XYZ file of C-alpha atoms in Angstrom:
190
model
C 131.877 44.568 38.076
C 131.896 47.302 35.491
C 134.802 46.948 33.024
C 137.365 49.737 33.378
C 136.818 50.825 29.795
C 133.126 51.354 30.363
C 133.475 53.361 33.639
C 136.038 55.621 32.138
C 133.705 56.636 29.238
C 130.590 57.688 31.295
C 130.569 61.494 31.915
C 130.363 62.394 35.614
C 126.921 63.946 35.095
C 125.391 60.826 33.527
C 124.611 57.513 35.307
C 126.378 54.326 34.023
C 122.956 52.606 33.880
C 119.356 53.716 33.877
C 116.321 51.591 34.634
C 112.654 52.337 34.244
C 109.571 50.698 35.623
C 106.856 51.117 33.029
C 103.401 50.293 34.088
C 101.691 50.944 30.839
C 102.903 49.722 27.428
C 101.933 49.852 23.808
C 102.955 46.541 22.273
C 102.769 45.931 18.477
C 103.183 42.483 17.005
C 104.572 42.884 13.504
C 103.715 39.376 12.517
C 100.004 39.582 13.261
C 99.866 43.378 12.935
C 97.963 43.542 16.280
C 98.494 46.405 18.786
C 97.683 46.169 22.508
C 97.877 48.590 25.341
C 98.741 46.871 28.551
C 98.836 48.127 32.115
C 99.170 46.497 35.535
C 97.577 49.479 37.275
C 100.537 49.862 39.726
C 100.111 52.611 42.164
C 103.309 54.154 43.625
C 101.659 54.260 47.050
C 100.720 50.556 47.103
C 102.236 47.220 46.238
C 99.227 45.627 44.490
C 97.897 46.069 40.945
C 94.659 48.035 40.611
C 92.349 46.985 37.825
C 90.492 50.327 37.799
C 93.717 52.316 37.515
C 94.920 49.994 34.787
C 91.660 50.570 32.856
C 92.070 54.294 33.223
C 95.681 54.183 31.887
C 94.786 51.967 29.001
C 91.789 54.241 28.062
C 94.102 57.375 28.249
C 96.692 55.799 25.961
C 94.134 54.517 23.547
C 92.625 58.085 23.391
C 96.041 59.573 22.751
C 96.673 57.132 19.834
C 93.174 57.765 18.372
C 93.599 61.587 18.597
C 97.257 61.747 17.542
C 97.961 64.127 14.674
C 99.263 62.716 11.411
C 103.094 62.858 11.337
C 105.034 64.277 8.531
C 106.894 61.807 6.427
C 109.422 64.583 5.423
C 111.720 65.392 8.311
C 114.644 67.677 8.222
C 117.982 65.791 8.149
C 119.603 65.554 11.575
C 123.120 67.029 12.198
C 124.673 64.105 14.007
C 127.744 64.618 16.206
C 129.830 61.545 17.269
C 130.747 61.985 20.858
C 132.629 58.704 21.061
C 136.362 58.971 21.778
C 138.199 56.964 19.102
C 140.928 55.838 21.590
C 138.284 54.694 24.023
C 136.421 52.798 21.347
C 139.546 50.999 20.265
C 140.361 50.056 23.809
C 136.784 48.787 24.368
C 137.033 46.471 21.338
C 140.414 45.207 22.492
C 139.200 44.599 26.102
C 136.078 42.849 24.725
C 138.193 40.575 22.543
C 140.209 39.660 25.601
C 136.996 38.829 27.520
C 135.790 36.629 24.698
C 139.168 34.811 24.477
C 139.167 34.172 28.179
C 135.625 32.754 27.907
C 134.156 35.435 30.256
C 131.657 36.545 27.567
C 130.614 35.447 24.117
C 129.367 38.733 22.801
C 129.068 42.403 23.652
C 127.551 45.469 22.210
C 129.998 48.290 22.145
C 128.165 51.344 20.904
C 128.942 54.851 19.912
C 127.219 57.911 21.246
C 125.692 60.041 18.562
C 123.669 63.147 19.360
C 121.676 65.559 17.206
C 119.618 68.593 18.153
C 115.986 68.603 17.047
C 114.238 71.507 15.310
C 111.346 73.102 17.005
C 108.091 71.219 16.481
C 109.804 67.925 15.605
C 109.987 65.148 18.158
C 112.533 62.364 18.644
C 109.574 60.024 18.188
C 108.831 61.467 14.736
C 112.346 60.438 13.727
C 111.923 57.030 15.433
C 108.796 56.421 13.213
C 110.650 57.524 10.200
C 113.488 55.278 11.108
C 111.160 52.346 11.534
C 109.514 52.964 8.150
C 112.965 52.980 6.462
C 114.283 49.962 8.397
C 111.292 47.784 9.395
C 113.294 45.270 11.515
C 111.353 42.875 13.726
C 112.726 44.234 17.014
C 112.722 47.858 17.905
C 112.221 50.103 20.875
C 111.837 53.850 21.773
C 112.392 55.311 25.266
C 112.582 58.832 26.281
C 113.086 60.791 29.534
C 113.743 64.482 30.389
C 117.437 64.384 29.229
C 117.564 62.025 26.172
C 115.720 59.778 23.777
C 116.847 56.323 22.666
C 115.669 54.667 19.472
C 116.789 51.326 18.110
C 115.874 48.790 15.598
C 117.404 45.384 14.896
C 116.839 42.156 12.991
C 118.260 40.354 16.008
C 116.444 39.031 19.055
C 119.278 39.268 21.625
C 117.421 37.363 24.483
C 114.130 35.803 24.974
C 112.623 34.568 28.217
C 109.513 32.503 28.743
C 107.078 32.199 31.630
C 108.923 29.160 32.989
C 112.129 31.106 33.360
C 113.855 29.552 30.280
C 116.193 32.119 28.831
C 117.588 31.846 25.218
C 120.200 33.996 23.520
C 119.998 34.154 19.746
C 122.780 36.532 18.635
C 123.378 36.880 14.903
C 126.244 39.319 14.922
C 129.434 37.606 13.786
C 127.667 34.330 12.923
C 127.548 32.532 9.622
C 125.179 29.815 8.290
C 126.333 26.229 8.512
C 126.969 24.489 5.211
C 125.805 20.896 4.403
C 129.076 20.316 2.569
C 131.694 19.430 5.200
C 134.630 20.942 3.416
C 132.804 24.293 2.899
C 131.440 24.189 6.419
C 135.019 23.728 7.797
C 136.260 26.717 5.771
C 133.254 28.851 7.019
C 133.905 27.850 10.551
C 137.530 28.954 10.278
């Protein structure tokens, strides 16, 4: 069920949720500094992966990376507009706190919608790369479609899942380190 505060905020011309099925990915491991292009070779007309199609897609992405022009490190500042209604945001925080107190959830991400027009010749991905350079957190993502782009970066791994189906949540928002001194630990817990 979608919380009432969430459904009120979504404009009529925008979906509440958007999903994408991405067959080909560029994955970068910041720890090892290795990059990989991965593809299943999924064909929309068939249910099975195609190794030849996967190889073609990997080669195409690798060529795009190799031939990509150098990006400017100096980008014009963005003119951000906050499109989040303040009353909605306060209501969302209050409702989320109620869900936490009730034990229905233990965390939530309530975000603000910020938009900015791009100057001609500058892409959202250019800004994402500049953002990553300024804030090289270990977890980040960039997604774009015909209507919008989304860029994020975080020091927090929200959820991890392994091949056996084990899921682990590691939120850091609102947490504090434990203390070996019992009295200080009790104070921090409060």
